[in-house]
Short mmCIF file of C-alpha atoms and ligand atoms in Angstrom, two decimals:
data_model
loop_
_atom_site.label_atom_id
_atom_site.label_comp_id
_atom_site.label_asym_id
_atom_site.label_seq_id
_atom_site.Cartn_x
_atom_site.Cartn_y
_atom_site.Cartn_z
CA UNK A 49 2.84 11.66 -36.22
CA UNK A 50 2.69 14.32 -34.16
CA UNK A 51 5.46 15.84 -31.33
CA UNK A 52 6.54 13.19 -28.98
CA UNK A 53 5.37 13.60 -24.90
CA UNK A 54 7.46 15.77 -22.73
CA UNK A 55 8.59 17.44 -26.04
CA UNK A 56 12.63 20.39 -25.98
CA UNK A 57 10.64 23.72 -26.51
CA UNK A 58 12.30 26.82 -27.85
CA UNK A 59 10.50 30.18 -27.06
CA UNK A 60 11.59 32.23 -30.17
CA UNK A 61 11.25 36.30 -28.82
CA UNK A 62 10.97 34.69 -25.56
CA UNK A 63 11.62 38.55 -23.85
CA UNK A 64 8.49 40.34 -25.58
CA UNK A 65 4.90 40.64 -24.34
CA UNK A 66 3.64 37.79 -25.97
CA UNK A 67 6.98 35.85 -25.39
CA UNK A 68 6.48 36.05 -21.18
CA UNK A 69 2.98 34.22 -20.96
CA UNK A 70 4.26 30.65 -22.42
CA UNK A 71 5.67 29.44 -19.78
CA UNK A 72 3.21 30.48 -17.06
CA UNK A 73 0.62 29.32 -19.94
CA UNK A 74 3.10 26.08 -19.84
CA UNK A 75 3.20 25.81 -16.35
CA UNK A 76 -1.11 26.38 -15.75
CA UNK A 77 -2.17 23.90 -18.39
CA UNK A 78 1.00 21.36 -17.16
CA UNK A 79 2.07 20.88 -20.41
CA UNK A 80 4.37 18.72 -19.79
CA UNK A 81 8.04 19.53 -21.68
CA UNK A 82 12.03 18.36 -21.71
CA UNK A 83 14.46 21.37 -22.40
CA UNK A 84 13.38 24.68 -22.61
CA UNK A 85 15.43 27.58 -24.17
CA UNK A 86 14.26 30.79 -24.36
CA UNK A 87 15.97 33.02 -27.46
CA UNK A 88 15.55 36.50 -28.34
CA UNK A 89 18.11 39.02 -29.48
CA UNK A 90 21.46 39.82 -28.72
CA UNK A 91 20.80 43.02 -26.97
CA UNK A 92 18.90 40.41 -24.25
CA UNK A 93 21.31 37.82 -24.48
CA UNK A 94 22.49 36.82 -20.62
CA UNK A 95 19.72 37.90 -19.11
CA UNK A 96 17.65 35.12 -17.04
CA UNK A 97 13.64 34.62 -16.95
CA UNK A 98 12.15 32.81 -13.49
CA UNK A 99 10.28 29.41 -14.22
CA UNK A 100 9.11 27.04 -12.00
CA UNK A 101 11.74 27.78 -9.37
CA UNK A 102 14.39 27.81 -12.65
CA UNK A 103 16.69 30.34 -13.59
CA UNK A 104 17.07 29.84 -16.91
CA UNK A 105 19.38 32.06 -19.28
CA UNK A 106 17.70 34.13 -22.84
CA UNK A 107 19.69 33.11 -25.40
CA UNK A 108 21.22 35.33 -28.49
CA UNK A 109 19.14 33.05 -31.45
CA UNK A 110 21.68 32.01 -34.26
CA UNK A 111 20.42 29.36 -37.11
CA UNK A 112 21.67 26.64 -34.95
CA UNK A 113 19.52 27.77 -31.86
CA UNK A 114 17.00 24.88 -33.14
CA UNK A 115 18.75 21.59 -32.51
CA UNK A 116 17.08 18.92 -30.78
CA UNK A 117 14.62 20.67 -30.48
CA UNK A 118 11.37 19.21 -31.00
CA UNK A 119 8.61 23.04 -30.22
CA UNK A 120 9.83 26.70 -31.18
CA UNK A 121 6.88 28.37 -30.53
CA UNK A 122 7.94 31.95 -31.84
CA UNK A 123 6.73 35.74 -31.03
CA UNK A 124 9.11 37.38 -32.57
CA UNK A 125 7.47 39.35 -35.22
CA UNK A 126 6.97 38.65 -39.26
CA UNK A 127 11.11 39.30 -40.25
CA UNK A 128 11.62 36.92 -37.57
CA UNK A 129 9.11 34.62 -38.38
CA UNK A 130 10.04 34.59 -41.97
CA UNK A 131 14.15 33.77 -41.46
CA UNK A 132 14.46 31.54 -39.14
CA UNK A 133 10.92 29.31 -38.90
CA UNK A 134 12.43 27.07 -42.67
CA UNK A 135 16.00 27.06 -40.18
CA UNK A 136 14.20 25.67 -37.90
CA UNK A 137 11.31 23.48 -39.67
CA UNK A 138 14.88 21.67 -41.89
CA UNK A 139 16.58 21.13 -38.47
CA UNK A 140 12.97 18.71 -38.10
CA UNK A 141 11.28 21.58 -35.23
CA UNK A 142 7.55 22.51 -35.64
CA UNK A 143 6.82 25.84 -35.87
CA UNK A 144 4.04 27.58 -34.30
CA UNK A 145 4.48 31.25 -35.63
CA UNK A 146 2.26 33.93 -33.98
CA UNK A 147 3.64 36.48 -36.54
CA UNK A 148 1.77 36.84 -39.69
CA UNK A 149 4.44 36.04 -42.06
CA UNK A 150 2.65 32.13 -43.24
CA UNK A 151 -1.19 32.61 -42.19
CA UNK A 152 -1.89 33.25 -45.88
CA UNK A 153 0.53 29.91 -47.17
CA UNK A 154 -1.92 27.15 -48.17
CA UNK A 155 0.32 25.07 -47.29
CA UNK A 156 -0.77 26.22 -43.74
CA UNK A 157 -2.76 25.66 -41.11
CA UNK A 158 -4.80 28.40 -40.03
CA UNK A 159 -5.87 27.45 -36.13
CA UNK A 160 -8.84 28.47 -33.80
CA UNK A 161 -8.39 25.02 -31.43
CA UNK A 162 -11.58 25.48 -30.86
CA UNK A 163 -12.92 26.20 -34.42
CA UNK A 164 -11.34 24.41 -37.17
CA UNK A 165 -8.62 21.75 -35.24
CA UNK A 166 -9.85 19.11 -37.87
CA UNK A 167 -7.62 21.54 -40.53
CA UNK A 168 -4.04 19.49 -38.28
CA UNK A 169 -5.79 16.51 -39.52
CA UNK A 170 -3.86 16.53 -42.66
CA UNK A 171 -0.70 18.07 -41.09
CA UNK A 172 3.18 16.29 -41.14
CA UNK A 173 5.50 16.63 -38.56
CA UNK A 174 8.03 18.85 -39.15
CA UNK A 175 6.08 22.07 -40.21
CA UNK A 176 4.44 25.10 -39.23
CA UNK A 177 1.13 26.23 -37.64
CA UNK A 178 0.31 29.81 -38.09
CA UNK A 179 -1.85 31.72 -35.08
CA UNK A 180 -4.26 34.16 -36.22
CA UNK A 181 -4.52 37.35 -36.42
CA UNK A 182 -5.26 38.97 -32.38
CA UNK A 183 -8.56 39.89 -33.41
CA UNK A 184 -10.15 37.50 -35.52
CA UNK A 185 -9.25 35.41 -32.44
CA UNK A 186 -11.10 37.81 -29.94
CA UNK A 187 -14.57 38.32 -32.76
CA UNK A 188 -14.40 34.46 -33.51
CA UNK A 189 -14.43 33.03 -30.57
CA UNK A 190 -17.94 33.91 -29.97
CA UNK A 191 -19.15 34.45 -33.40
CA UNK A 192 -18.40 31.17 -34.26
CA UNK A 193 -20.78 29.33 -32.28
CA UNK A 194 -23.13 31.99 -33.83
CA UNK A 195 -22.52 31.04 -37.67
CA UNK A 196 -22.79 27.19 -37.09
CA UNK A 197 -26.49 27.53 -35.44
CA UNK A 198 -27.53 29.17 -38.34
CA UNK A 199 -24.97 31.21 -40.70
CA UNK A 200 -24.17 34.09 -40.94
CA UNK A 201 -23.59 36.14 -44.07
CA UNK A 202 -22.92 39.31 -43.03
CA UNK A 203 -20.68 40.65 -40.29
CA UNK A 204 -19.01 44.66 -39.13
CA UNK A 205 -16.79 44.49 -37.25
CA UNK A 206 -15.30 47.25 -35.06
CA UNK A 207 -12.47 46.96 -32.74
CA UNK A 208 -10.52 48.51 -29.23
CA UNK A 209 -7.20 47.12 -29.47
CA UNK A 210 -4.53 47.04 -26.99
CA UNK A 211 -1.28 48.55 -26.57
CA UNK A 212 0.23 45.28 -26.21
CA UNK A 213 -0.69 43.78 -29.69
CA UNK A 214 2.35 46.71 -30.35
CA UNK A 215 4.52 45.15 -28.38
CA UNK A 216 6.24 45.56 -24.55
CA UNK A 217 7.87 48.92 -26.21
CA UNK A 218 4.03 50.23 -26.52
CA UNK A 219 2.55 48.89 -23.71
CA UNK A 220 5.55 50.76 -21.64
CA UNK A 221 5.49 53.55 -23.30
CA UNK A 222 1.90 54.19 -22.58
CA UNK A 223 3.07 53.06 -19.06
CA UNK A 224 5.09 56.06 -19.07
CA UNK A 225 2.50 58.63 -20.63
CA UNK A 226 0.50 57.94 -17.70
CA UNK A 227 3.53 58.42 -15.53
CA UNK A 228 4.11 62.34 -17.48
CA UNK A 229 0.57 62.95 -17.09
CA UNK A 230 0.77 62.16 -12.98
CA UNK A 231 4.13 64.03 -12.87
CA UNK A 232 3.63 67.32 -14.79
CA UNK A 233 5.49 66.03 -17.39
CA UNK A 234 5.44 66.19 -21.67
CA UNK A 235 4.55 63.56 -22.94
CA UNK A 236 7.77 60.23 -23.77
CA UNK A 237 6.79 59.69 -27.69
CA UNK A 238 10.04 58.17 -28.24
CA UNK A 239 7.92 54.68 -29.25
CA UNK A 240 4.66 55.83 -30.26
CA UNK A 241 5.65 59.26 -31.70
CA UNK A 242 2.37 61.01 -30.54
CA UNK A 243 0.21 61.25 -27.08
CA UNK A 244 -1.46 57.49 -26.97
CA UNK A 245 -3.30 58.15 -22.84
CA UNK A 246 -5.97 59.60 -23.33
CA UNK A 247 -7.33 58.75 -26.69
CA UNK A 248 -7.63 56.60 -29.74
CA UNK A 249 -6.50 56.22 -33.44
CA UNK A 250 -7.06 54.26 -36.20
CA UNK A 251 -4.60 50.99 -36.72
CA UNK A 252 -0.88 51.66 -36.37
CA UNK A 253 -1.09 49.31 -39.66
CA UNK A 254 -0.26 49.81 -43.45
CA UNK A 255 -3.09 51.90 -44.94
CA UNK A 256 -4.15 50.04 -48.45
CA UNK A 257 -5.16 52.68 -52.01
CA UNK A 258 -8.74 51.79 -51.28
CA UNK A 259 -8.08 53.27 -47.23
CA UNK A 260 -8.57 49.92 -45.55
CA UNK A 261 -5.83 48.87 -43.37
CA UNK A 262 -3.78 45.78 -43.03
CA UNK A 263 -5.58 44.46 -39.68
CA UNK A 264 -8.68 45.34 -40.89
CA UNK A 265 -7.90 43.29 -44.59
CA UNK A 266 -6.42 40.19 -42.16
CA UNK A 267 -9.42 39.92 -40.89
CA UNK A 268 -11.42 39.34 -43.01
CA UNK A 269 -8.96 36.86 -45.14
CA UNK A 270 -8.41 34.97 -42.16
CA UNK A 271 -12.02 34.48 -41.24
CA UNK A 272 -12.17 33.39 -44.40
CA UNK A 273 -9.23 30.72 -43.61
CA UNK A 274 -10.34 30.05 -40.15
CA UNK A 275 -13.85 29.64 -41.80
CA UNK A 276 -12.50 28.07 -45.15
CA UNK A 277 -15.78 29.80 -46.71
CA UNK A 278 -14.98 32.96 -48.58
CA UNK A 279 -19.21 33.49 -49.26
CA UNK A 280 -19.52 35.49 -45.64
CA UNK A 281 -19.30 39.07 -46.56
CA UNK A 282 -16.71 40.80 -43.79
CA UNK A 283 -16.24 44.66 -43.00
CA UNK A 284 -13.50 45.81 -40.32
CA UNK A 285 -12.72 48.94 -38.82
CA UNK A 286 -9.61 48.38 -36.76
CA UNK A 287 -9.01 51.35 -33.90
CA UNK A 288 -6.24 51.54 -31.03
CA UNK A 289 -7.19 52.37 -27.77
CA UNK A 290 -5.20 53.58 -24.89
CA UNK A 291 -5.48 49.94 -23.26
CA UNK A 292 -2.70 48.16 -21.86
CA UNK A 293 -3.85 44.22 -22.21
CA UNK A 294 -6.98 43.45 -24.18
CA UNK A 295 -8.90 43.67 -27.74
CA UNK A 296 -12.57 44.53 -27.66
CA UNK A 297 -14.88 44.48 -30.49
CA UNK A 298 -18.19 45.23 -31.75
CA UNK A 299 -19.67 42.55 -33.56
CA UNK A 300 -22.60 42.85 -35.56
CA UNK A 301 -24.00 40.32 -37.98
CA UNK A 302 -26.37 39.54 -40.54
CA UNK A 303 -27.48 36.24 -40.42
CA UNK A 304 -28.45 33.52 -43.01
CA UNK A 305 -31.03 31.93 -40.95
CA UNK A 306 -32.71 33.45 -37.84
CA UNK A 307 -31.67 33.56 -34.79
CA UNK A 308 -33.26 35.57 -31.80
CA UNK A 309 -30.72 36.99 -28.81
CA UNK A 310 -31.81 34.12 -26.29
CA UNK A 311 -30.98 31.86 -28.43
CA UNK A 312 -28.38 33.84 -29.06
CA UNK A 313 -27.36 33.92 -25.76
CA UNK A 314 -27.62 30.22 -24.66
CA UNK A 315 -25.57 28.75 -28.05
CA UNK A 316 -22.54 31.48 -26.47
CA UNK A 317 -24.21 30.20 -22.77
CA UNK A 318 -22.18 26.79 -23.98
CA UNK A 319 -18.88 28.03 -26.20
CA UNK A 320 -16.11 26.57 -25.52
CA UNK A 321 -13.69 29.83 -24.30
CA UNK A 322 -16.09 32.13 -23.53
CA UNK A 323 -18.22 33.21 -20.88
CA UNK A 324 -21.31 35.89 -20.81
CA UNK A 325 -21.54 39.13 -19.21
CA UNK A 326 -24.38 39.95 -20.08
CA UNK A 327 -26.00 41.43 -17.26
CA UNK A 328 -28.36 44.65 -18.51
CA UNK A 329 -29.63 45.91 -14.75
CA UNK A 330 -26.07 45.99 -13.05
CA UNK A 331 -24.86 47.41 -16.50
CA UNK A 332 -22.20 45.09 -16.45
CA UNK A 333 -20.95 43.62 -19.58
CA UNK A 334 -16.84 43.22 -20.79
CA UNK A 335 -14.04 44.91 -20.23
CA UNK A 336 -10.74 45.16 -21.14
CA UNK A 337 -9.66 44.91 -17.30
CA UNK A 338 -11.43 42.28 -16.85
CA UNK A 339 -10.58 40.16 -19.88
CA UNK A 340 -7.27 40.89 -18.39
CA UNK A 341 -5.10 37.80 -17.48
CA UNK A 342 -7.89 35.60 -18.46
CA UNK A 343 -8.52 32.50 -20.46
CA UNK A 344 -12.03 32.82 -22.17
CA UNK A 345 -13.37 35.54 -24.29
CA UNK A 346 -16.11 38.11 -22.12
CA UNK A 347 -19.28 38.25 -24.89
CA UNK A 348 -22.30 40.98 -24.18
CA UNK A 349 -24.52 42.87 -25.31
CA UNK A 350 -25.96 40.82 -26.89
CA UNK A 351 -29.40 41.73 -28.69
CA UNK A 352 -31.56 41.95 -31.66
CA UNK A 353 -30.32 44.98 -34.42
CA UNK A 354 -33.47 46.35 -34.61
CA UNK A 355 -32.98 47.70 -37.46
CA UNK A 356 -33.20 44.24 -39.31
CA UNK A 357 -35.92 41.99 -39.63
CA UNK A 358 -36.69 39.80 -36.64
CA UNK A 359 -34.48 36.84 -36.14
CA UNK A 360 -32.11 38.28 -39.35
CA UNK A 361 -29.83 40.54 -36.24
CA UNK A 362 -27.52 40.43 -33.49
CA UNK A 363 -25.26 42.96 -31.85
CA UNK A 364 -22.27 42.05 -29.88
CA UNK A 365 -19.78 42.40 -27.73
CA UNK A 366 -16.87 40.82 -26.93
CA UNK A 367 -13.13 41.69 -25.35
CA UNK A 368 -10.14 38.95 -24.88
CA UNK A 369 -6.75 38.84 -23.56
CA UNK A 370 -4.93 39.56 -27.30
CA UNK A 371 -1.55 38.60 -24.89
CA UNK A 372 -3.69 34.75 -23.82
CA UNK A 373 -6.56 33.66 -26.78
CA UNK A 374 -4.66 35.55 -28.85
CA UNK A 375 -1.49 34.89 -29.31
CA UNK A 376 0.15 32.35 -26.87
CA UNK A 377 -2.65 30.29 -24.86
CA UNK A 378 -3.91 30.44 -28.62
CA UNK A 379 -0.29 28.54 -29.66
CA UNK A 380 0.48 26.02 -26.77
CA UNK A 381 -3.94 25.22 -26.90
CA UNK A 382 -2.34 23.91 -31.31
CA UNK A 383 1.28 22.27 -29.47
CA UNK A 384 -1.72 21.21 -27.26
CA UNK A 385 -3.70 19.40 -30.45
CA UNK A 386 0.04 18.01 -31.60
CA UNK A 387 0.82 16.94 -28.67
CA UNK A 388 -2.82 14.25 -28.29
P1 A2P B 553 14.79 41.51 -27.46
O1 A2P B 553 14.29 41.50 -26.21
O2 A2P B 553 15.91 41.36 -26.88
O3 A2P B 553 14.17 42.76 -28.31
P2 A2P B 553 7.67 42.66 -28.25
O4 A2P B 553 6.34 42.21 -29.79
O5 A2P B 553 6.92 42.50 -27.14
O6 A2P B 553 8.24 44.10 -29.02
O7 A2P B 553 8.46 41.43 -28.24
C1 A2P B 553 9.79 41.03 -29.60
C2 A2P B 553 10.14 40.02 -29.42
O8 A2P B 553 10.93 39.81 -30.54
C3 A2P B 553 11.42 39.92 -27.73
O9 A2P B 553 11.42 39.11 -27.46
C4 A2P B 553 12.64 40.73 -28.89
O10 A2P B 553 14.14 40.00 -27.97
C5 A2P B 553 12.76 39.28 -29.88
N1 A2P B 553 13.39 40.06 -30.76
C6 A2P B 553 13.35 41.10 -32.14
N2 A2P B 553 14.36 40.81 -32.89
C7 A2P B 553 14.83 39.81 -32.14
C8 A2P B 553 16.03 39.62 -32.93
N3 A2P B 553 16.79 40.03 -34.48
N4 A2P B 553 16.31 38.35 -32.83
C9 A2P B 553 15.82 37.20 -31.81
N5 A2P B 553 14.81 37.90 -30.97
C10 A2P B 553 14.02 39.10 -31.58
#
């Protein structure tokens, strides 16, 4: 069973950092759809968003928001997904959810189409499909083709995560702090409660008793689910950096088989959704400002890990637009799989 050809679409969280990306992506990809319903909190109800020459009025999300809707793209946080996704499904709406709410539910597929589209084979509509954690998507887009070639035994990932991952309010406050600096004022810290500009800090998700935070745990658990392989050993450190909208990660891989850097570069050059940016002479490698607004995940600093036996270890650096491939684009690609 699949979505109808021109599904009626609702966007939940349409005014948010990810929510605002959906309309341009639907248009760019020529995703044909019927009616569009833009939903957000009562704070935004009545405001308008322009799309394709039409002005759409944002409506308040209520339990009856899904009447006549075939597909709902959710990006309003886990508590909204928890409350409203089951209501939507009951009304016959299929939900693609960007929050962490259902990702580890064994009945909910967790999908990056380039990696595990097949996990949708037994999906029956209406239902919920989850979009993985944004840093997991960015890292796995580059790691998975290498994993398929020779098997990853262990990986160490260190993230450099942008403000966008925490939503529009964080992005606005980071920009405000730049104005504050330029104008010699004390930093505005209403949302963050701290200086972000010219700084970096440990990821703001809840800290566990073992000293790892929730973001780090998500990347480990979700990788195991997406790869359907719990045996890969994964160690993660997640850091917020004062970047507006693209996440980066430094990745160290230990292989089961053997893979040298030249072959790895060749594999990555033909990997879908990945662009190699690896110019040693020009010192040009993936940067968040280059990844922002792009669909592809940039990968570079591809080099043998010389602390390992030959071919057993590799280092990479990736940058990917967290709002696009890390969230909205991945959700639209899932929708495309459900229409096909
Ligand atoms: P609103 O703009 O009206 O607050 P972000 O991830 O950038 O923080 O965006 C969160 C999105 O979730 C926004 O569109 C926000 O709408 C929406 N949202 C937050 N709380 C609610 C709510 N209680 N009901 C519906 N939408 C909500």
